[in-house]
Coordinates of C-alpha atoms and ligand atoms in Angstrom, one line a residue:
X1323 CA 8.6 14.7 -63.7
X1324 CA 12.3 15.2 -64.6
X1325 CA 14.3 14.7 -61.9
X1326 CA 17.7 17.2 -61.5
X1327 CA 20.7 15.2 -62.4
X1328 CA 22.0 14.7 -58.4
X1329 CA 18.6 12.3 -57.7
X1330 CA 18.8 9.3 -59.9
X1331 CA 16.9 6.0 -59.2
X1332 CA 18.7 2.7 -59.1
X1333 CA 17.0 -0.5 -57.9
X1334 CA 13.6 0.7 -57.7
X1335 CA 15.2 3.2 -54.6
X1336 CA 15.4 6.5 -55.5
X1337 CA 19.6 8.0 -54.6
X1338 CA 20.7 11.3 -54.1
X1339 CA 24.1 12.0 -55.0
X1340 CA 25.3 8.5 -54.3
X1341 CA 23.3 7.3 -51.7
X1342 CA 20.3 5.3 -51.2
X1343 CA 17.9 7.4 -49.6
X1344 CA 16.0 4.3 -48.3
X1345 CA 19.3 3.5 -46.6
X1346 CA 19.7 6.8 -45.3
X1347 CA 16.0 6.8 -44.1
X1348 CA 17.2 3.7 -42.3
X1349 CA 20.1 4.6 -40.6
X1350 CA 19.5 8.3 -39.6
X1351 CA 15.6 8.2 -39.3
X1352 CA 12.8 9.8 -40.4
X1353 CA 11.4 12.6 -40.7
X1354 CA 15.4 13.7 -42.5
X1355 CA 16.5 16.3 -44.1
X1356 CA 19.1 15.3 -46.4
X1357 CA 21.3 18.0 -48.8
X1358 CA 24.1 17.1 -51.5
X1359 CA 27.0 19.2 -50.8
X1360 CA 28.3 18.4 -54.2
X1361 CA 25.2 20.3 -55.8
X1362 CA 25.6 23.3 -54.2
X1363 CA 29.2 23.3 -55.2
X1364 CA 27.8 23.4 -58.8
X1365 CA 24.8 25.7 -58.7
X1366 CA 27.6 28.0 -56.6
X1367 CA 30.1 27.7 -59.6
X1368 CA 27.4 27.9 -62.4
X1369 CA 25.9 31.2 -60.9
X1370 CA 29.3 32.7 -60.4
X1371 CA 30.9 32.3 -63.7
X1372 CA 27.7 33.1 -65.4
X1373 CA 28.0 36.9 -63.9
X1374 CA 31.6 36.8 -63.5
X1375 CA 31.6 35.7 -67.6
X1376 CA 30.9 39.3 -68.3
X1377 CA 32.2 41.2 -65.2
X1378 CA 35.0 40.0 -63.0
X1379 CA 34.1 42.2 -60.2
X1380 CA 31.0 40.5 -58.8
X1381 CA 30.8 39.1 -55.4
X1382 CA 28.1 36.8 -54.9
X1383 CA 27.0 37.1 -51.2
X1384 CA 24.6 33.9 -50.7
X1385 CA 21.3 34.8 -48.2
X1386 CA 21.7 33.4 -45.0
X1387 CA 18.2 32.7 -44.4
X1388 CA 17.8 30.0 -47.0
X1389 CA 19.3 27.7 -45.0
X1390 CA 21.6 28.6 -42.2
X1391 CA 23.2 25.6 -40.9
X1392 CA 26.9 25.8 -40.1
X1393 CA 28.1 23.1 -42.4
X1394 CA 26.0 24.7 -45.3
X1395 CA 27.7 28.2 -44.9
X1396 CA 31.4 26.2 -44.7
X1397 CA 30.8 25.3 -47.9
X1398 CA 29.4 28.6 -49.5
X1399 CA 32.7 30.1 -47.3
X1400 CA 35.0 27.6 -49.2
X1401 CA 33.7 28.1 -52.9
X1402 CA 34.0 31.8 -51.6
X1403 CA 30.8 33.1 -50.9
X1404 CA 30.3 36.2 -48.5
X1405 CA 26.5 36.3 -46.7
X1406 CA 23.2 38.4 -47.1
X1407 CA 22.9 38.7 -43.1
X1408 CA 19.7 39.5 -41.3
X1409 CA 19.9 39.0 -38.0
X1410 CA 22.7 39.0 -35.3
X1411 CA 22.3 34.9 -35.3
X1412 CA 23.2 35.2 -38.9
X1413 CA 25.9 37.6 -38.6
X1414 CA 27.9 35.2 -36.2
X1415 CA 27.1 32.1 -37.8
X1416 CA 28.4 33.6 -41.1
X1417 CA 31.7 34.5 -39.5
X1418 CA 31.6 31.2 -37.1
X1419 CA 31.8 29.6 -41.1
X1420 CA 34.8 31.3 -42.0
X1421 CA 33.3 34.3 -44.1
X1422 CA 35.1 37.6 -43.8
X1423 CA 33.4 40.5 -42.2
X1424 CA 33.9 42.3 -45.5
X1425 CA 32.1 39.7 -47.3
X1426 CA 28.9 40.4 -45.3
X1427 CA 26.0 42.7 -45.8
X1428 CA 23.5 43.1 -42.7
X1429 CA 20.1 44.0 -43.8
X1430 CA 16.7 44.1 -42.7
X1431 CA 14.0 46.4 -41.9
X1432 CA 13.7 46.5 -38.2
X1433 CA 17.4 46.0 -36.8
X1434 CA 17.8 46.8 -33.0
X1435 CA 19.9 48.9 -31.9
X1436 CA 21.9 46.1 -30.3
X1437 CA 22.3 44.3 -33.9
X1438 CA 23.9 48.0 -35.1
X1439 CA 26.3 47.4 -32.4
X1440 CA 26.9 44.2 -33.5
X1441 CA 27.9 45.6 -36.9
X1442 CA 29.8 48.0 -35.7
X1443 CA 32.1 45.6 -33.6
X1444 CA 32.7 43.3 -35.9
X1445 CA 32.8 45.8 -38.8
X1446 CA 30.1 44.4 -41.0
X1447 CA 28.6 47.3 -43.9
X1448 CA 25.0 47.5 -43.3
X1449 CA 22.3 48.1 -45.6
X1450 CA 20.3 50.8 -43.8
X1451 CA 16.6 50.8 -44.2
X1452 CA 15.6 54.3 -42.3
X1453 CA 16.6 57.5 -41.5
X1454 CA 16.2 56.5 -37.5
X1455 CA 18.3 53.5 -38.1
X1456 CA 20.8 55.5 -40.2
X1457 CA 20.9 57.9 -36.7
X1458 CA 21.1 55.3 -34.4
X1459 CA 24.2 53.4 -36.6
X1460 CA 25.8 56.6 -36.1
X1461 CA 25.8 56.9 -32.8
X1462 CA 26.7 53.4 -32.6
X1463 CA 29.9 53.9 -34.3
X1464 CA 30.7 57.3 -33.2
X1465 CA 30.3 55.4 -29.5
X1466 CA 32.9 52.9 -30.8
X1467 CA 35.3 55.3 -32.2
X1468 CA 34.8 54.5 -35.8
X1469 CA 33.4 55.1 -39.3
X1470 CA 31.1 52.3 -41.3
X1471 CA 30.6 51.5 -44.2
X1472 CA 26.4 51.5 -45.8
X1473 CA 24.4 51.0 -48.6
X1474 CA 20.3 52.0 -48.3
X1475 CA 17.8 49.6 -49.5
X1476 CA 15.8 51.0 -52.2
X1477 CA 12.4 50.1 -52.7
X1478 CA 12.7 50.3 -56.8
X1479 CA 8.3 50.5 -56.6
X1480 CA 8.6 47.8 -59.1
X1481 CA 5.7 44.5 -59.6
X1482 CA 6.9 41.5 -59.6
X1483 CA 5.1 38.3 -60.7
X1484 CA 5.4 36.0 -57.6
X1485 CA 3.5 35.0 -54.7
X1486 CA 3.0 38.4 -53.2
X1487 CA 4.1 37.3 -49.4
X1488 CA 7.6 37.6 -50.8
X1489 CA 7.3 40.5 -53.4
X1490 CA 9.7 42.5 -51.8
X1491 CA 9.9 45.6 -54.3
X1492 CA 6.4 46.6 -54.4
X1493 CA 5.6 50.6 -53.3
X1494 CA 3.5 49.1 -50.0
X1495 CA 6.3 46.8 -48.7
X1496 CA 7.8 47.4 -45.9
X1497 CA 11.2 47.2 -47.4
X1498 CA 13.7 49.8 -48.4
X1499 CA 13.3 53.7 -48.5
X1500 CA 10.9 54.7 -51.6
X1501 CA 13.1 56.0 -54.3
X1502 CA 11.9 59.1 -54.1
X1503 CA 13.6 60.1 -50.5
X1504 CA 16.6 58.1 -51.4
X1505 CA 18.5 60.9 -52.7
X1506 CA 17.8 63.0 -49.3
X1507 CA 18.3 59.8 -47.7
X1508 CA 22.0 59.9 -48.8
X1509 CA 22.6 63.4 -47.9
X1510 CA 21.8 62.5 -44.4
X1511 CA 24.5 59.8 -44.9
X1512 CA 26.9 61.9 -46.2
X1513 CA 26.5 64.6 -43.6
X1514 CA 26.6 62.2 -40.5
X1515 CA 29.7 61.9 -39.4
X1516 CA 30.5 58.1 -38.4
X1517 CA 28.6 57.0 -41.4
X1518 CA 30.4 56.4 -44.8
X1519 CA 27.9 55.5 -47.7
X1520 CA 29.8 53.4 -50.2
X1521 CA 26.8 51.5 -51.9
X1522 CA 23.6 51.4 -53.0
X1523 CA 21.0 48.1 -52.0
X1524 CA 17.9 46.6 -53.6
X1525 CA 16.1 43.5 -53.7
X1526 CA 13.0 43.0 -55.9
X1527 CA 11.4 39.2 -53.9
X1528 CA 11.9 35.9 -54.2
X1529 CA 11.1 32.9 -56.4
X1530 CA 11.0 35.2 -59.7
X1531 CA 10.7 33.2 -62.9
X1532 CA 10.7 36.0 -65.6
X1533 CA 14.6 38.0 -66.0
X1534 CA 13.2 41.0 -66.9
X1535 CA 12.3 42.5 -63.8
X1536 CA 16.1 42.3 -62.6
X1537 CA 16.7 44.0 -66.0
X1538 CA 14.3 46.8 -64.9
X1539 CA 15.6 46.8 -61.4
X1540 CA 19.2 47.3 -62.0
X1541 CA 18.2 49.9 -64.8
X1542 CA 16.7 51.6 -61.6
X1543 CA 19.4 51.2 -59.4
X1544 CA 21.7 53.0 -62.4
X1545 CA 19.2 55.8 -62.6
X1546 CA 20.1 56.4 -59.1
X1547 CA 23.7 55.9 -59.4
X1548 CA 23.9 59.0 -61.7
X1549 CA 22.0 60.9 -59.1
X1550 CA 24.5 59.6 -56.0
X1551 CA 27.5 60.7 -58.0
X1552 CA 26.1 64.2 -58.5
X1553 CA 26.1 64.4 -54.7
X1554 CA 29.4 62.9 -54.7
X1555 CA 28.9 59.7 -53.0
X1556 CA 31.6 57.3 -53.9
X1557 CA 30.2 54.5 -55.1
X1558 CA 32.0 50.9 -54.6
X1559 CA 29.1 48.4 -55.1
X1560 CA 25.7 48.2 -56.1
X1561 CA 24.0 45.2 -54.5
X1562 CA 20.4 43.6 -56.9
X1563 CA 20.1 41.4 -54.3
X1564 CA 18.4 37.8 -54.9
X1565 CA 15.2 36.2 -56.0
X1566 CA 15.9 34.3 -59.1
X1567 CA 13.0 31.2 -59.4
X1568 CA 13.3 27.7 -59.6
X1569 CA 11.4 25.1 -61.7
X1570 CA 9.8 23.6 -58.3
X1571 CA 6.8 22.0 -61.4
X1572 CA 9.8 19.7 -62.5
X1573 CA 9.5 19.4 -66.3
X1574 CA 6.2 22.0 -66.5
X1575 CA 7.6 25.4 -64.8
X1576 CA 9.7 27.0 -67.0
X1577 CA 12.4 28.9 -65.3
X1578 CA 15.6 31.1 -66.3
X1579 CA 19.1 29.8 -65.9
X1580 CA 21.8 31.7 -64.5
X1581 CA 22.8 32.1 -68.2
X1582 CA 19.5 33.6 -68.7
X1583 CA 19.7 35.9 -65.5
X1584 CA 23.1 37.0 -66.3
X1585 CA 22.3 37.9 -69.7
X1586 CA 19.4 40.0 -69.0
X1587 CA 21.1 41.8 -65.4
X1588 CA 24.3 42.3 -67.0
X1589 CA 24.2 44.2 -70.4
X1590 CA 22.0 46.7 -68.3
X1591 CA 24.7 46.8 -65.5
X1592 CA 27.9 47.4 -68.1
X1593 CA 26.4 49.9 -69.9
X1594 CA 25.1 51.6 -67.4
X1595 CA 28.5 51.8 -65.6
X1596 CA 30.3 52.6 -68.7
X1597 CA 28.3 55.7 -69.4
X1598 CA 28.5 56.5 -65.9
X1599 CA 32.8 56.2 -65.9
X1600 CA 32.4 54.1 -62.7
X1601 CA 33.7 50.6 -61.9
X1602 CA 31.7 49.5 -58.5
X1603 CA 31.6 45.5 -57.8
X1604 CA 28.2 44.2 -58.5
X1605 CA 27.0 42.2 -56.1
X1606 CA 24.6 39.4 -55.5
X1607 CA 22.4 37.6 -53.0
X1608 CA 20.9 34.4 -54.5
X1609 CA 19.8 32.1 -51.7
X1610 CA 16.6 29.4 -53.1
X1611 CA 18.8 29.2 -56.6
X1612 CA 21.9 28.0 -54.4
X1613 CA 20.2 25.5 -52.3
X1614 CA 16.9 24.8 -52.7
X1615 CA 17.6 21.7 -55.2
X1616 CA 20.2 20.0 -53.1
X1617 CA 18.3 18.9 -49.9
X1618 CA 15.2 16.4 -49.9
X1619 CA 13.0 15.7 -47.4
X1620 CA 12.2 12.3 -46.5
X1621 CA 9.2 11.4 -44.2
X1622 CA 8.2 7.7 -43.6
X1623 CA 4.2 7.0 -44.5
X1624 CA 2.3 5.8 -41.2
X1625 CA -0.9 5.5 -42.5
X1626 CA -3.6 5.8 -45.9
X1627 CA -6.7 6.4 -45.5
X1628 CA -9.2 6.7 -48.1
X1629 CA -11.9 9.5 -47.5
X1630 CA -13.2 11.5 -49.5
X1631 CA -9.5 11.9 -50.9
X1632 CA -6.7 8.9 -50.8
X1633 CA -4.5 10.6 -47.7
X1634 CA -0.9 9.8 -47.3
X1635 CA -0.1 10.3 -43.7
X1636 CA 3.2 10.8 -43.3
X1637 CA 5.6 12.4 -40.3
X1638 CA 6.6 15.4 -41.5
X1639 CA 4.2 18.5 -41.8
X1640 CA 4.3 22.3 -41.9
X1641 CA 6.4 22.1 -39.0
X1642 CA 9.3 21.1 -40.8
X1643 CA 8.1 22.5 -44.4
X1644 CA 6.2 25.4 -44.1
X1645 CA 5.9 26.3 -47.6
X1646 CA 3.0 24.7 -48.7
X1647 CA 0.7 26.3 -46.3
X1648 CA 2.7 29.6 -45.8
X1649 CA 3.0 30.2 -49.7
X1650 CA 0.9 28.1 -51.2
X1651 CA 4.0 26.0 -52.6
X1652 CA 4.3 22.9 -54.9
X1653 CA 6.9 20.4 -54.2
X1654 CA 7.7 17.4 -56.0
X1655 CA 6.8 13.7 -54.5
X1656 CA 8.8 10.4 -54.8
X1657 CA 7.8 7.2 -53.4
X1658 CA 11.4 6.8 -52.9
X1659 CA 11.1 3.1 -52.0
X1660 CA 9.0 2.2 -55.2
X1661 CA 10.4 5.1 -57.5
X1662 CA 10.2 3.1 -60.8
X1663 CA 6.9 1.8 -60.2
X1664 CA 4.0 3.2 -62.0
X1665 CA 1.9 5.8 -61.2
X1666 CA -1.6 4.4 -60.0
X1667 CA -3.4 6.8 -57.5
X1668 CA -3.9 10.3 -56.1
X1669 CA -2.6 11.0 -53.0
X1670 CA -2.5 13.9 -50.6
X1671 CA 0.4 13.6 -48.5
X1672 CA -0.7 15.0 -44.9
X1673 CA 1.5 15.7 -42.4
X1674 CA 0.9 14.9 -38.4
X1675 CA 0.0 18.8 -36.6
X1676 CA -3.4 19.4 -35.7
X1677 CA -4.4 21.6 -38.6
X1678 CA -6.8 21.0 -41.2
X1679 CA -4.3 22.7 -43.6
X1680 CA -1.1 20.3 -42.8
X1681 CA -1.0 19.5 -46.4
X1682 CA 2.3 19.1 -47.8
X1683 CA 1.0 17.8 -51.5
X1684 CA -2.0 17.8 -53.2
X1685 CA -3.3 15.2 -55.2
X1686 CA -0.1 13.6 -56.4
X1687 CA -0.5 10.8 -58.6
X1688 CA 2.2 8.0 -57.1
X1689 CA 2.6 4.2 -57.3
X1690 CA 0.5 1.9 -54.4
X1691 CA 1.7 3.4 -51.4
X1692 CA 1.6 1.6 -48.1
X1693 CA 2.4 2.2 -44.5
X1694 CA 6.3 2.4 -44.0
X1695 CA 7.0 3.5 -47.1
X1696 CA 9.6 6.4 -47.5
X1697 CA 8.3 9.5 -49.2
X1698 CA 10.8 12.3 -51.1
X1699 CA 9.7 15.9 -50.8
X1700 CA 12.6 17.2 -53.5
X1701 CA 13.7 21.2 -53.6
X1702 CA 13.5 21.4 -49.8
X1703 CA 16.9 23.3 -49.2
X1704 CA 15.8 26.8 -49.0
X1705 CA 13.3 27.7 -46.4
X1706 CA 12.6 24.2 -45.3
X1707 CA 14.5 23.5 -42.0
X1708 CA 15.0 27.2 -42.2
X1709 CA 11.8 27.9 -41.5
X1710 CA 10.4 25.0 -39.1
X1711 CA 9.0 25.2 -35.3
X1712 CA 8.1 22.6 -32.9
X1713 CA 4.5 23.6 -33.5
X1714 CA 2.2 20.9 -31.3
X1715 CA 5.5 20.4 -29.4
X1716 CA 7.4 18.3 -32.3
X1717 CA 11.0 18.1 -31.6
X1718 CA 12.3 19.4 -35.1
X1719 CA 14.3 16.1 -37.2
X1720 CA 17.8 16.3 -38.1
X1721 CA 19.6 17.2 -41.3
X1722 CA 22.2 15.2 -42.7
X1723 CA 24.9 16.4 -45.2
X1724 CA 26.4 14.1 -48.3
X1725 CA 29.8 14.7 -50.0
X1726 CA 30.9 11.8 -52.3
X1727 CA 30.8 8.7 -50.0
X1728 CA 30.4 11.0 -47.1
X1729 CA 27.0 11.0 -45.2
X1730 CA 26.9 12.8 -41.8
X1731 CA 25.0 14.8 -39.5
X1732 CA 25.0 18.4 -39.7
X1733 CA 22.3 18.9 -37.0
X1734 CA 20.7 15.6 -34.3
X1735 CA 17.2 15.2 -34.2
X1736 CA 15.8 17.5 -31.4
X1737 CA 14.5 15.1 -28.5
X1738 CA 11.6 16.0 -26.2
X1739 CA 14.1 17.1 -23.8
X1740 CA 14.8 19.9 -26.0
X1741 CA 11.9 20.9 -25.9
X1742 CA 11.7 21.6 -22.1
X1743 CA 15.6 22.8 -22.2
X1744 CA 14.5 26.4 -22.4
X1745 CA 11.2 26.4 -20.3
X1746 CA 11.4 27.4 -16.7
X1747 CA 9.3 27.0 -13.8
X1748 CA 7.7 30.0 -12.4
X1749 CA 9.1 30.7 -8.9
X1750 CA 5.3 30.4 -8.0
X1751 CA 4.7 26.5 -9.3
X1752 CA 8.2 25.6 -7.7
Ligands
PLP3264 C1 15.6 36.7 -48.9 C2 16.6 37.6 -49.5 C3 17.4 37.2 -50.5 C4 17.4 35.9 -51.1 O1 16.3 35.6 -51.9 P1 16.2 34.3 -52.7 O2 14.9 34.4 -53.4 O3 16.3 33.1 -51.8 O4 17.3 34.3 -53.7 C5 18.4 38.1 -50.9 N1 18.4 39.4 -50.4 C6 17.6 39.8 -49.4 C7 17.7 41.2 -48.9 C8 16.6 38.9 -49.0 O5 15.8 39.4 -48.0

């Protein structure tokens, strides 16, 4: 394995940034998320200039639901980020962070009529995935006195190679309007009157690890530029959304650099505007590239058993990292306590919920482990906390952030008080 060049080892303790993640395990706890702010300040800069090396105009808007904890969007805010929004949580948090309304793009396929209204009052574009919601965001702002701003989604009807639970592109998903009824669908836009269609939306899936499928979606999306500005829509961005991979195999997966995205996305892009005589921004929504590498999780071993494998029991499962069950995901494993000894045995590291599949790695060849020692689950910044539940009522752990010397909370464990906090007694068991 070849660790990324935030997690060194030093003493036989494997650091991240410049801490000692035994220490941290100490002090903070386990199970503990723990992200480098520092390296997401780089992937941040790397991904930026690498588009904005052959475009200035590109505003990269970073998706919320990678990892939306306040601190994290501060410091996507700071370097300048806007947000890929899906929900009216994320909408605030992303403005609670400092991000302009402007700067945000609220998507999804199934917003309520109260999240339009949300949009509307804080004047947030929308990329609009119906006709019905298209009708309702009219009404919306006509209610409110005022005119906003939309992209569609298209679904470009394009394969991708990924796990097809996030394959977002295909002709059966349920995102985006098929690009055959886009055309109409902008009529509708341009005819309505509180609606003002400005842009044009796509977004292929996640965790991609080949550039040429950007290359074919953005050819796409320029295909249907030239169509828009035949019906005189007014283009001023055209959003490819996010999904560029990461080498999760450290050392086997082989996956493109921004370098490598940039190069195969923006030739396309330049030539197609040039021969179009338009100028939009280009836009971008890259979540799992900004984050993903930056956080760890680290879990404490409470037990090995041998059976008919060697099981690592440790206490965090799929209700704090549900990406191993949910997508069939491989994350790297250091024994961060003995990370210079030699491998020695297979492991599968199980985690503590009552499910047969509450596997979080799979035969991982690691040194001796024993009982108390502290376990690294690398790459666990996007859709890691993100995505975790008190499943078999487990108060969820707490995250801490690093910069430089700096290592604080960004979020307390949850307690078991938290987890009655919302319930209520019915008036009939008072
Ligand atoms: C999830 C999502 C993204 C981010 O995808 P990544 O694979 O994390 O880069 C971007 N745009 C939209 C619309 C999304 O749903």
């Amino acid at each position: 394995m070849i660790l990324p060049p935030h997690l060194t080892v030093r003493g036989g303790h494997l650091q991240i940034g410049d801490h000692d993640t035994v220490d941290l395990a100490e002090r903070f706890g386990t199970p503990l998320y723990v992200t480098d702010e520092t390296r997401i300040r780089e992937n941040f800069r790397r991904l930026s200039s690498a588009l904005t090396g052959y475009y200035p105009e590109v505003r990269v808007l970073y998706a919320a639901k990678a990892n939306g904890n306040l601190a994290i969007l501060r410091v996507l805010a700071s370097m300048g980020a806007g947000a890929d929004v899906f929900s009216a949580g994320e909408v605030t948090l992303a403005l609670a962070a400092g991000m302009s309304p402007e700067s945000l793009l609220f998507n999804g396929s199934s917003k309520s009529p109260s999240d339009l209204a949300l949009a509307v009052e804080k004047g947030v574009r929308v990329s609009v995935d119906s006709l019905d919601e298209l009708r309702e965001l009219d009404r919306a702002a006509g209610e409110a006195g005022t005119t906003v701003d939309i992209a569609f989604r298209i679904n470009p009807e394009i394969t991708v190679p990924t796990h097809p639970k996030i394959a977002t592109g295909l002709a059966t998903s349920k995102f985006g309007i098929p690009a055959g009824e886009i055309l109409d669908a902008y009529r509708h836009a341009l005819a309505a009157e509180h609606i003002n269609p400005v842009g044009i939306h796509c977004h292929i899936g996640s965790q991609i690890l080949d550039v040429e499928p950007f290359a074919r979606e953005v050819d796409v999306l320029i295909g249907v530029a030239s169509d828009l500005i035949d019906i005189g829509v007014d283009l001023s961005f055209i959003d490819i959304g996010g999904g560029l991979g990461i080498p999760y195999r450290r050392g086997i997966d082989q996956a493109p650099t921004p370098e490598d995205y940039a190069g195969a996305v923006m030739p396309v892009f330049l030539a197609g505007i040039r021969d179009l005589g338009i100028a939009p921004e280009l836009w971008v929504e890259p979540g799992r590239w900004l984050v993903a590498d930056s956080t760890i999780l680290l879990t404490r071993v409470s037990s090995v058993k041998a059976a008919h494998k060697t099981f690592a029991n440790v206490d965090a499962g799929f209700n704090l990292l549900a990406r191993p069950v949910m997508y069939d995901s491989y994350h790297e494993v250091v024994a961060a306590n003995r990370a210079d000894a030699p491998p020695e045995r297979e492991y599968s590291i199980a985690g503590p919920i009552c499910e047969t599949g509450d596997i979080l790695a799979e035969d991982r060849l690691l040194p001796y482990i024993a009982a108390g020692d502290i376990l690294a689950v690398l790459d666990a910044g996007a859709y890691g906390f993100a995505m975790s539940s008190q499943y078999n009522s487990r108060p969820r752990c707490a995250e801490v952030l690093l910069s430089g010397e700096n290592a604080g909370l960004m979020r307390r464990a949850e307690t078991i008080d938290d987890l009655t906090a919302t319930m209520v007694v019915p008036p009939w068991q008072a």
